[in-house]
Amino acid sequence: MNYLLKKIFLSVAVIFAFFCIGPVGAHGGELDGTKPMLCATSKVIECLENVDCAEIPLKDANMPRFVIVDSGKKEIRHTGPGASQKTSNIERQEHVDGKLMLQGAEDGIEGVRDGLGWTLAISETSGEFVLTASGEEVAFVVFGACIAKP
């Protein structure tokens, strides 16, 4: 079940793969959601009920390496080599303490109890982000960073 949930979440849910691993310098307004952002992951951590949390290799995460976060269109799109046409809808967005906060939910595979809720917090100054997602007996924490889409 652990492997199935991981695959479902990381391929269907949002989410995310993000481009810059360290801090990113940006000009004002580039990371506040007014322009699309290219994002990439640097670390994925999986937590299961009654089990310790553990970092999982990016190659085993079965998630897109890159995504475009477009808060204007209220969507997150997979991009890059071999990317599918999957998108995730941004259902809520807000600015809190210098972070662009985006939230949504994913149903996953029809007929499977794999739905997840997620929150993506992107620093408007550095571009670094933390994504949290949780479902039934599973949670994920994803770290990475974004830049303004070239």
PDB file of N, CA and C in Angstrom, residues 2-96:
ATOM      1  N   ASN A   2       1.969   1.241   0.743  1.00  0.00           N
ATOM      2  CA  ASN A   2       2.891   2.373   0.804  1.00  0.00           C
ATOM      3  C   ASN A   2       3.333   2.777  -0.598  1.00  0.00           C
ATOM      4  N   TYR A   3       3.784   1.828  -1.374  1.00  0.00           N
ATOM      5  CA  TYR A   3       4.277   2.100  -2.723  1.00  0.00           C
ATOM      6  C   TYR A   3       3.159   2.640  -3.608  1.00  0.00           C
ATOM      7  N   LEU A   4       1.964   2.056  -3.525  1.00  0.00           N
ATOM      8  CA  LEU A   4       0.833   2.500  -4.323  1.00  0.00           C
ATOM      9  C   LEU A   4       0.463   3.935  -3.974  1.00  0.00           C
ATOM     10  N   LEU A   5       0.348   4.231  -2.682  1.00  0.00           N
ATOM     11  CA  LEU A   5       0.006   5.597  -2.277  1.00  0.00           C
ATOM     12  C   LEU A   5       1.043   6.595  -2.760  1.00  0.00           C
ATOM     13  N   LYS A   6       2.317   6.232  -2.649  1.00  0.00           N
ATOM     14  CA  LYS A   6       3.386   7.117  -3.096  1.00  0.00           C
ATOM     15  C   LYS A   6       3.253   7.391  -4.592  1.00  0.00           C
ATOM     16  N   LYS A   7       3.062   6.360  -5.372  1.00  0.00           N
ATOM     17  CA  LYS A   7       2.942   6.511  -6.826  1.00  0.00           C
ATOM     18  C   LYS A   7       1.725   7.364  -7.177  1.00  0.00           C
ATOM     19  N   ILE A   8       0.597   7.065  -6.541  1.00  0.00           N
ATOM     20  CA  ILE A   8      -0.630   7.795  -6.827  1.00  0.00           C
ATOM     21  C   ILE A   8      -0.457   9.259  -6.472  1.00  0.00           C
ATOM     22  N   PHE A   9       0.016   9.507  -5.251  1.00  0.00           N
ATOM     23  CA  PHE A   9       0.173  10.895  -4.837  1.00  0.00           C
ATOM     24  C   PHE A   9       1.116  11.644  -5.747  1.00  0.00           C
ATOM     25  N   LEU A  10       2.270  11.096  -5.957  1.00  0.00           N
ATOM     26  CA  LEU A  10       3.307  11.844  -6.636  1.00  0.00           C
ATOM     27  C   LEU A  10       3.068  11.966  -8.128  1.00  0.00           C
ATOM     28  N   SER A  11       2.299  11.070  -8.731  1.00  0.00           N
ATOM     29  CA  SER A  11       2.049  11.197 -10.153  1.00  0.00           C
ATOM     30  C   SER A  11       0.747  11.914 -10.430  1.00  0.00           C
ATOM     31  N   VAL A  12      -0.279  11.743  -9.590  1.00  0.00           N
ATOM     32  CA  VAL A  12      -1.574  12.342  -9.846  1.00  0.00           C
ATOM     33  C   VAL A  12      -1.735  13.622  -9.064  1.00  0.00           C
ATOM     34  N   ALA A  13      -1.346  13.636  -7.852  1.00  0.00           N
ATOM     35  CA  ALA A  13      -1.582  14.764  -6.979  1.00  0.00           C
ATOM     36  C   ALA A  13      -0.919  16.004  -7.460  1.00  0.00           C
ATOM     37  N   VAL A  14      -0.169  16.498  -7.195  1.00  0.00           N
ATOM     38  CA  VAL A  14       0.295  17.758  -7.681  1.00  0.00           C
ATOM     39  C   VAL A  14       1.672  17.498  -8.092  1.00  0.00           C
ATOM     40  N   ILE A  15       1.946  16.602  -7.972  1.00  0.00           N
ATOM     41  CA  ILE A  15       2.634  17.663  -7.547  1.00  0.00           C
ATOM     42  C   ILE A  15       4.043  17.435  -7.626  1.00  0.00           C
ATOM     43  N   PHE A  16       4.713  17.903  -7.378  1.00  0.00           N
ATOM     44  CA  PHE A  16       5.571  18.964  -7.761  1.00  0.00           C
ATOM     45  C   PHE A  16       6.958  18.483  -7.895  1.00  0.00           C
ATOM     46  N   ALA A  17       7.441  19.149  -8.833  1.00  0.00           N
ATOM     47  CA  ALA A  17       8.842  18.989  -9.063  1.00  0.00           C
ATOM     48  C   ALA A  17       9.366  20.373  -9.302  1.00  0.00           C
ATOM     49  N   PHE A  18      10.492  20.651  -8.809  1.00  0.00           N
ATOM     50  CA  PHE A  18      10.875  22.049  -8.863  1.00  0.00           C
ATOM     51  C   PHE A  18      12.328  22.287  -9.220  1.00  0.00           C
ATOM     52  N   PHE A  19      12.630  23.423  -9.798  1.00  0.00           N
ATOM     53  CA  PHE A  19      13.823  23.638 -10.594  1.00  0.00           C
ATOM     54  C   PHE A  19      15.080  24.034  -9.839  1.00  0.00           C
ATOM     55  N   CYS A  20      15.047  24.998  -9.000  1.00  0.00           N
ATOM     56  CA  CYS A  20      16.269  25.453  -8.324  1.00  0.00           C
ATOM     57  C   CYS A  20      16.333  24.891  -6.920  1.00  0.00           C
ATOM     58  N   ILE A  21      17.455  24.334  -6.554  1.00  0.00           N
ATOM     59  CA  ILE A  21      17.576  23.692  -5.247  1.00  0.00           C
ATOM     60  C   ILE A  21      17.901  24.704  -4.159  1.00  0.00           C
ATOM     61  N   GLY A  22      18.717  25.672  -4.417  1.00  0.00           N
ATOM     62  CA  GLY A  22      19.086  26.655  -3.410  1.00  0.00           C
ATOM     63  C   GLY A  22      18.305  27.932  -3.561  1.00  0.00           C
ATOM     64  N   PRO A  23      18.646  28.959  -2.783  1.00  0.00           N
ATOM     65  CA  PRO A  23      17.964  30.231  -2.884  1.00  0.00           C
ATOM     66  C   PRO A  23      18.141  30.830  -4.271  1.00  0.00           C
ATOM     67  N   VAL A  24      17.119  31.545  -4.677  1.00  0.00           N
ATOM     68  CA  VAL A  24      17.114  32.140  -6.008  1.00  0.00           C
ATOM     69  C   VAL A  24      16.914  33.633  -5.857  1.00  0.00           C
ATOM     70  N   GLY A  25      17.782  34.418  -6.444  1.00  0.00           N
ATOM     71  CA  GLY A  25      17.577  35.851  -6.443  1.00  0.00           C
ATOM     72  C   GLY A  25      16.494  36.201  -7.436  1.00  0.00           C
ATOM     73  N   ALA A  26      15.621  37.125  -7.079  1.00  0.00           N
ATOM     74  CA  ALA A  26      14.541  37.509  -7.978  1.00  0.00           C
ATOM     75  C   ALA A  26      14.274  38.987  -7.831  1.00  0.00           C
ATOM     76  N   HIS A  27      13.805  39.567  -8.912  1.00  0.00           N
ATOM     77  CA  HIS A  27      13.400  40.960  -8.869  1.00  0.00           C
ATOM     78  C   HIS A  27      12.001  41.011  -8.282  1.00  0.00           C
ATOM     79  N   GLY A  28      11.649  42.116  -7.659  1.00  0.00           N
ATOM     80  CA  GLY A  28      10.355  42.258  -7.025  1.00  0.00           C
ATOM     81  C   GLY A  28       9.223  41.842  -7.937  1.00  0.00           C
ATOM     82  N   GLY A  29       8.266  41.105  -7.395  1.00  0.00           N
ATOM     83  CA  GLY A  29       7.083  40.729  -8.132  1.00  0.00           C
ATOM     84  C   GLY A  29       7.197  39.440  -8.921  1.00  0.00           C
ATOM     85  N   GLU A  30       8.391  38.916  -9.128  1.00  0.00           N
ATOM     86  CA  GLU A  30       8.527  37.715  -9.953  1.00  0.00           C
ATOM     87  C   GLU A  30       8.048  36.457  -9.253  1.00  0.00           C
ATOM     88  N   LEU A  31       8.058  36.425  -7.943  1.00  0.00           N
ATOM     89  CA  LEU A  31       7.695  35.215  -7.211  1.00  0.00           C
ATOM     90  C   LEU A  31       6.455  35.424  -6.343  1.00  0.00           C
ATOM     91  N   ASP A  32       5.664  36.422  -6.656  1.00  0.00           N
ATOM     92  CA  ASP A  32       4.474  36.699  -5.860  1.00  0.00           C
ATOM     93  C   ASP A  32       3.197  36.151  -6.482  1.00  0.00           C
ATOM     94  N   GLY A  33       3.347  35.384  -7.575  1.00  0.00           N
ATOM     95  CA  GLY A  33       2.186  34.793  -8.225  1.00  0.00           C
ATOM     96  C   GLY A  33       1.657  35.602  -9.390  1.00  0.00           C
ATOM     97  N   THR A  34       2.224  36.772  -9.647  1.00  0.00           N
ATOM     98  CA  THR A  34       1.741  37.573 -10.775  1.00  0.00           C
ATOM     99  C   THR A  34       2.267  37.056 -12.105  1.00  0.00           C
ATOM    100  N   LYS A  35       3.345  36.261 -12.063  1.00  0.00           N
ATOM    101  CA  LYS A  35       3.910  35.645 -13.266  1.00  0.00           C
ATOM    102  C   LYS A  35       4.028  34.142 -13.024  1.00  0.00           C
ATOM    103  N   PRO A  36       3.931  33.341 -14.087  1.00  0.00           N
ATOM    104  CA  PRO A  36       4.148  31.897 -13.912  1.00  0.00           C
ATOM    105  C   PRO A  36       5.566  31.615 -13.414  1.00  0.00           C
ATOM    106  N   MET A  37       5.720  30.522 -12.666  1.00  0.00           N
ATOM    107  CA  MET A  37       7.013  30.131 -12.114  1.00  0.00           C
ATOM    108  C   MET A  37       7.359  28.715 -12.555  1.00  0.00           C
ATOM    109  N   LEU A  38       8.643  28.489 -12.819  1.00  0.00           N
ATOM    110  CA  LEU A  38       9.165  27.153 -13.090  1.00  0.00           C
ATOM    111  C   LEU A  38       9.738  26.648 -11.775  1.00  0.00           C
ATOM    112  N   CYS A  39       9.312  25.455 -11.352  1.00  0.00           N
ATOM    113  CA  CYS A  39       9.715  24.940 -10.048  1.00  0.00           C
ATOM    114  C   CYS A  39      10.267  23.521 -10.168  1.00  0.00           C
ATOM    115  N   ALA A  40      11.172  23.161  -9.254  1.00  0.00           N
ATOM    116  CA  ALA A  40      11.777  21.824  -9.227  1.00  0.00           C
ATOM    117  C   ALA A  40      11.980  21.369  -7.788  1.00  0.00           C
ATOM    118  N   THR A  41      11.913  20.061  -7.567  1.00  0.00           N
ATOM    119  CA  THR A  41      12.094  19.512  -6.219  1.00  0.00           C
ATOM    120  C   THR A  41      13.552  19.248  -5.905  1.00  0.00           C
ATOM    121  N   SER A  42      13.866  19.264  -4.617  1.00  0.00           N
ATOM    122  CA  SER A  42      15.188  18.854  -4.169  1.00  0.00           C
ATOM    123  C   SER A  42      15.115  17.694  -3.187  1.00  0.00           C
ATOM    124  N   LYS A  43      13.972  17.528  -2.484  1.00  0.00           N
ATOM    125  CA  LYS A  43      13.863  16.471  -1.476  1.00  0.00           C
ATOM    126  C   LYS A  43      12.391  16.098  -1.288  1.00  0.00           C
ATOM    127  N   VAL A  44      12.129  14.800  -1.147  1.00  0.00           N
ATOM    128  CA  VAL A  44      10.784  14.302  -0.871  1.00  0.00           C
ATOM    129  C   VAL A  44      10.859  13.424   0.375  1.00  0.00           C
ATOM    130  N   ILE A  45       9.978  13.686   1.335  1.00  0.00           N
ATOM    131  CA  ILE A  45       9.898  12.897   2.564  1.00  0.00           C
ATOM    132  C   ILE A  45       8.491  12.315   2.662  1.00  0.00           C
ATOM    133  N   GLU A  46       8.424  11.025   2.973  1.00  0.00           N
ATOM    134  CA  GLU A  46       7.147  10.328   3.104  1.00  0.00           C
ATOM    135  C   GLU A  46       6.959   9.919   4.561  1.00  0.00           C
ATOM    136  N   CYS A  47       5.745  10.124   5.073  1.00  0.00           N
ATOM    137  CA  CYS A  47       5.414   9.720   6.442  1.00  0.00           C
ATOM    138  C   CYS A  47       4.172   8.837   6.404  1.00  0.00           C
ATOM    139  N   LEU A  48       4.263   7.682   7.067  1.00  0.00           N
ATOM    140  CA  LEU A  48       3.134   6.767   7.172  1.00  0.00           C
ATOM    141  C   LEU A  48       2.728   6.659   8.628  1.00  0.00           C
ATOM    142  N   GLU A  49       1.439   6.449   8.871  1.00  0.00           N
ATOM    143  CA  GLU A  49       0.949   6.299  10.236  1.00  0.00           C
ATOM    144  C   GLU A  49       1.677   5.150  10.921  1.00  0.00           C
ATOM    145  N   ASN A  50       2.120   5.377  12.144  1.00  0.00           N
ATOM    146  CA  ASN A  50       2.829   4.387  12.965  1.00  0.00           C
ATOM    147  C   ASN A  50       4.173   3.952  12.392  1.00  0.00           C
ATOM    148  N   VAL A  51       4.741   4.757  11.487  1.00  0.00           N
ATOM    149  CA  VAL A  51       6.045   4.473  10.884  1.00  0.00           C
ATOM    150  C   VAL A  51       6.823   5.783  10.861  1.00  0.00           C
ATOM    151  N   ASP A  52       8.120   5.710  11.044  1.00  0.00           N
ATOM    152  CA  ASP A  52       8.931   6.923  10.950  1.00  0.00           C
ATOM    153  C   ASP A  52       8.863   7.507   9.547  1.00  0.00           C
ATOM    154  N   CYS A  53       9.082   8.802   9.454  1.00  0.00           N
ATOM    155  CA  CYS A  53       9.180   9.470   8.160  1.00  0.00           C
ATOM    156  C   CYS A  53      10.542   9.163   7.557  1.00  0.00           C
ATOM    157  N   ALA A  54      10.592   9.110   6.224  1.00  0.00           N
ATOM    158  CA  ALA A  54      11.856   8.801   5.557  1.00  0.00           C
ATOM    159  C   ALA A  54      11.943   9.547   4.233  1.00  0.00           C
ATOM    160  N   GLU A  55      13.148  10.022   3.935  1.00  0.00           N
ATOM    161  CA  GLU A  55      13.387  10.635   2.634  1.00  0.00           C
ATOM    162  C   GLU A  55      13.364   9.539   1.582  1.00  0.00           C
ATOM    163  N   ILE A  56      12.720   9.824   0.465  1.00  0.00           N
ATOM    164  CA  ILE A  56      12.708   8.863  -0.641  1.00  0.00           C
ATOM    165  C   ILE A  56      13.438   9.496  -1.822  1.00  0.00           C
ATOM    166  N   PRO A  57      14.182   8.698  -2.581  1.00  0.00           N
ATOM    167  CA  PRO A  57      14.922   9.247  -3.721  1.00  0.00           C
ATOM    168  C   PRO A  57      13.982   9.869  -4.743  1.00  0.00           C
ATOM    169  N   LEU A  58      14.413  10.962  -5.350  1.00  0.00           N
ATOM    170  CA  LEU A  58      13.592  11.619  -6.364  1.00  0.00           C
ATOM    171  C   LEU A  58      13.212  10.656  -7.484  1.00  0.00           C
ATOM    172  N   LYS A  59      14.150   9.796  -7.878  1.00  0.00           N
ATOM    173  CA  LYS A  59      13.859   8.862  -8.975  1.00  0.00           C
ATOM    174  C   LYS A  59      12.771   7.874  -8.593  1.00  0.00           C
ATOM    175  N   ASP A  60      12.588   7.598  -7.297  1.00  0.00           N
ATOM    176  CA  ASP A  60      11.548   6.679  -6.841  1.00  0.00           C
ATOM    177  C   ASP A  60      10.232   7.390  -6.537  1.00  0.00           C
ATOM    178  N   ALA A  61      10.245   8.696  -6.585  1.00  0.00           N
ATOM    179  CA  ALA A  61       9.061   9.460  -6.198  1.00  0.00           C
ATOM    180  C   ALA A  61       7.976   9.452  -7.265  1.00  0.00           C
ATOM    181  N   ASN A  62       8.312   9.105  -8.497  1.00  0.00           N
ATOM    182  CA  ASN A  62       7.343   9.035  -9.591  1.00  0.00           C
ATOM    183  C   ASN A  62       6.546  10.330  -9.719  1.00  0.00           C
ATOM    184  N   MET A  63       7.262  11.422  -9.689  1.00  0.00           N
ATOM    185  CA  MET A  63       6.619  12.717  -9.843  1.00  0.00           C
ATOM    186  C   MET A  63       7.364  13.498 -10.912  1.00  0.00           C
ATOM    187  N   PRO A  64       6.716  14.484 -11.495  1.00  0.00           N
ATOM    188  CA  PRO A  64       7.409  15.256 -12.520  1.00  0.00           C
ATOM    189  C   PRO A  64       8.569  16.028 -11.903  1.00  0.00           C
ATOM    190  N   ARG A  65       9.672  16.094 -12.578  1.00  0.00           N
ATOM    191  CA  ARG A  65      10.834  16.836 -12.089  1.00  0.00           C
ATOM    192  C   ARG A  65      10.535  18.332 -12.087  1.00  0.00           C
ATOM    193  N   PHE A  66       9.816  18.798 -13.108  1.00  0.00           N
ATOM    194  CA  PHE A  66       9.517  20.228 -13.254  1.00  0.00           C
ATOM    195  C   PHE A  66       8.014  20.452 -13.366  1.00  0.00           C
ATOM    196  N   VAL A  67       7.569  21.566 -12.810  1.00  0.00           N
ATOM    197  CA  VAL A  67       6.184  22.014 -12.998  1.00  0.00           C
ATOM    198  C   VAL A  67       6.173  23.513 -13.229  1.00  0.00           C
ATOM    199  N   ILE A  68       5.118  23.967 -13.851  1.00  0.00           N
ATOM    200  CA  ILE A  68       4.850  25.397 -13.991  1.00  0.00           C
ATOM    201  C   ILE A  68       3.731  25.727 -13.014  1.00  0.00           C
ATOM    202  N   VAL A  69       4.004  26.649 -12.097  1.00  0.00           N
ATOM    203  CA  VAL A  69       2.987  27.134 -11.166  1.00  0.00           C
ATOM    204  C   VAL A  69       2.455  28.430 -11.754  1.00  0.00           C
ATOM    205  N   ASP A  70       1.191  28.414 -12.147  1.00  0.00           N
ATOM    206  CA  ASP A  70       0.560  29.583 -12.770  1.00  0.00           C
ATOM    207  C   ASP A  70      -0.652  29.974 -11.941  1.00  0.00           C
ATOM    208  N   SER A  71      -0.428  30.838 -10.952  1.00  0.00           N
ATOM    209  CA  SER A  71      -1.529  31.200 -10.058  1.00  0.00           C
ATOM    210  C   SER A  71      -2.546  32.083 -10.765  1.00  0.00           C
ATOM    211  N   GLY A  72      -2.148  32.771 -11.852  1.00  0.00           N
ATOM    212  CA  GLY A  72      -3.106  33.547 -12.636  1.00  0.00           C
ATOM    213  C   GLY A  72      -4.162  32.656 -13.271  1.00  0.00           C
ATOM    214  N   LYS A  73      -3.734  31.504 -13.778  1.00  0.00           N
ATOM    215  CA  LYS A  73      -4.664  30.526 -14.362  1.00  0.00           C
ATOM    216  C   LYS A  73      -5.179  29.543 -13.308  1.00  0.00           C
ATOM    217  N   LYS A  74      -4.666  29.665 -12.081  1.00  0.00           N
ATOM    218  CA  LYS A  74      -5.034  28.794 -10.966  1.00  0.00           C
ATOM    219  C   LYS A  74      -4.783  27.323 -11.296  1.00  0.00           C
ATOM    220  N   GLU A  75      -3.557  27.057 -11.817  1.00  0.00           N
ATOM    221  CA  GLU A  75      -3.214  25.676 -12.121  1.00  0.00           C
ATOM    222  C   GLU A  75      -1.720  25.422 -12.000  1.00  0.00           C
ATOM    223  N   ILE A  76      -1.391  24.160 -11.802  1.00  0.00           N
ATOM    224  CA  ILE A  76      -0.013  23.687 -11.789  1.00  0.00           C
ATOM    225  C   ILE A  76       0.077  22.639 -12.890  1.00  0.00           C
ATOM    226  N   ARG A  77       1.011  22.852 -13.839  1.00  0.00           N
ATOM    227  CA  ARG A  77       1.141  21.968 -15.004  1.00  0.00           C
ATOM    228  C   ARG A  77       2.472  21.241 -14.969  1.00  0.00           C
ATOM    229  N   HIS A  78       2.467  19.963 -15.291  1.00  0.00           N
ATOM    230  CA  HIS A  78       3.704  19.198 -15.452  1.00  0.00           C
ATOM    231  C   HIS A  78       4.402  19.700 -16.707  1.00  0.00           C
ATOM    232  N   THR A  79       5.730  19.744 -16.692  1.00  0.00           N
ATOM    233  CA  THR A  79       6.489  20.192 -17.846  1.00  0.00           C
ATOM    234  C   THR A  79       7.826  19.466 -17.880  1.00  0.00           C
ATOM    235  N   GLY A  80       8.577  19.664 -18.939  1.00  0.00           N
ATOM    236  CA  GLY A  80       9.891  19.042 -19.052  1.00  0.00           C
ATOM    237  C   GLY A  80       9.839  17.756 -19.852  1.00  0.00           C
ATOM    238  N   PRO A  81      10.995  17.097 -20.024  1.00  0.00           N
ATOM    239  CA  PRO A  81      11.072  15.875 -20.820  1.00  0.00           C
ATOM    240  C   PRO A  81      10.133  14.789 -20.287  1.00  0.00           C
ATOM    241  N   GLY A  82       9.353  14.210 -21.177  1.00  0.00           N
ATOM    242  CA  GLY A  82       8.465  13.113 -20.809  1.00  0.00           C
ATOM    243  C   GLY A  82       7.283  13.515 -19.948  1.00  0.00           C
ATOM    244  N   ALA A  83       6.994  14.805 -19.832  1.00  0.00           N
ATOM    245  CA  ALA A  83       5.902  15.254 -18.967  1.00  0.00           C
ATOM    246  C   ALA A  83       4.551  14.893 -19.565  1.00  0.00           C
ATOM    247  N   SER A  84       3.606  14.559 -18.707  1.00  0.00           N
ATOM    248  CA  SER A  84       2.236  14.310 -19.138  1.00  0.00           C
ATOM    249  C   SER A  84       1.518  15.655 -19.233  1.00  0.00           C
ATOM    250  N   GLN A  85       0.290  15.617 -19.625  1.00  0.00           N
ATOM    251  CA  GLN A  85      -0.517  16.834 -19.721  1.00  0.00           C
ATOM    252  C   GLN A  85      -1.334  17.067 -18.448  1.00  0.00           C
ATOM    253  N   LYS A  86      -0.933  16.459 -17.351  1.00  0.00           N
ATOM    254  CA  LYS A  86      -1.682  16.585 -16.106  1.00  0.00           C
ATOM    255  C   LYS A  86      -1.585  18.006 -15.545  1.00  0.00           C
ATOM    256  N   THR A  87      -2.670  18.437 -14.938  1.00  0.00           N
ATOM    257  CA  THR A  87      -2.676  19.713 -14.224  1.00  0.00           C
ATOM    258  C   THR A  87      -3.350  19.500 -12.875  1.00  0.00           C
ATOM    259  N   SER A  88      -3.025  20.351 -11.941  1.00  0.00           N
ATOM    260  CA  SER A  88      -3.678  20.389 -10.640  1.00  0.00           C
ATOM    261  C   SER A  88      -4.277  21.771 -10.479  1.00  0.00           C
ATOM    262  N   ASN A  89      -5.502  21.827 -10.009  1.00  0.00           N
ATOM    263  CA  ASN A  89      -6.168  23.108  -9.811  1.00  0.00           C
ATOM    264  C   ASN A  89      -5.769  23.729  -8.483  1.00  0.00           C
ATOM    265  N   ILE A  90      -5.478  25.019  -8.518  1.00  0.00           N
ATOM    266  CA  ILE A  90      -5.228  25.789  -7.300  1.00  0.00           C
ATOM    267  C   ILE A  90      -6.582  26.309  -6.838  1.00  0.00           C
ATOM    268  N   GLU A  91      -7.053  25.829  -5.707  1.00  0.00           N
ATOM    269  CA  GLU A  91      -8.380  26.184  -5.225  1.00  0.00           C
ATOM    270  C   GLU A  91      -8.377  27.403  -4.316  1.00  0.00           C
ATOM    271  N   ARG A  92      -7.220  27.700  -3.727  1.00  0.00           N
ATOM    272  CA  ARG A  92      -7.126  28.860  -2.832  1.00  0.00           C
ATOM    273  C   ARG A  92      -5.717  29.409  -2.922  1.00  0.00           C
ATOM    274  N   GLN A  93      -5.583  30.743  -2.888  1.00  0.00           N
ATOM    275  CA  GLN A  93      -4.263  31.362  -2.836  1.00  0.00           C
ATOM    276  C   GLN A  93      -4.331  32.612  -1.980  1.00  0.00           C
ATOM    277  N   GLU A  94      -3.233  32.833  -1.259  1.00  0.00           N
ATOM    278  CA  GLU A  94      -3.180  33.943  -0.325  1.00  0.00           C
ATOM    279  C   GLU A  94      -1.720  34.311  -0.091  1.00  0.00           C
ATOM    280  N   HIS A  95      -1.470  35.561   0.264  1.00  0.00           N
ATOM    281  CA  HIS A  95      -0.130  36.022   0.628  1.00  0.00           C
ATOM    282  C   HIS A  95      -0.074  36.126   2.148  1.00  0.00           C
ATOM    283  N   VAL A  96       0.892  35.408   2.757  1.00  0.00           N
ATOM    284  CA  VAL A  96       1.042  35.397   4.216  1.00  0.00           C
ATOM    285  C   VAL A  96       2.514  35.546   4.553  1.00  0.00           C
TER     286      VAL A  96
END
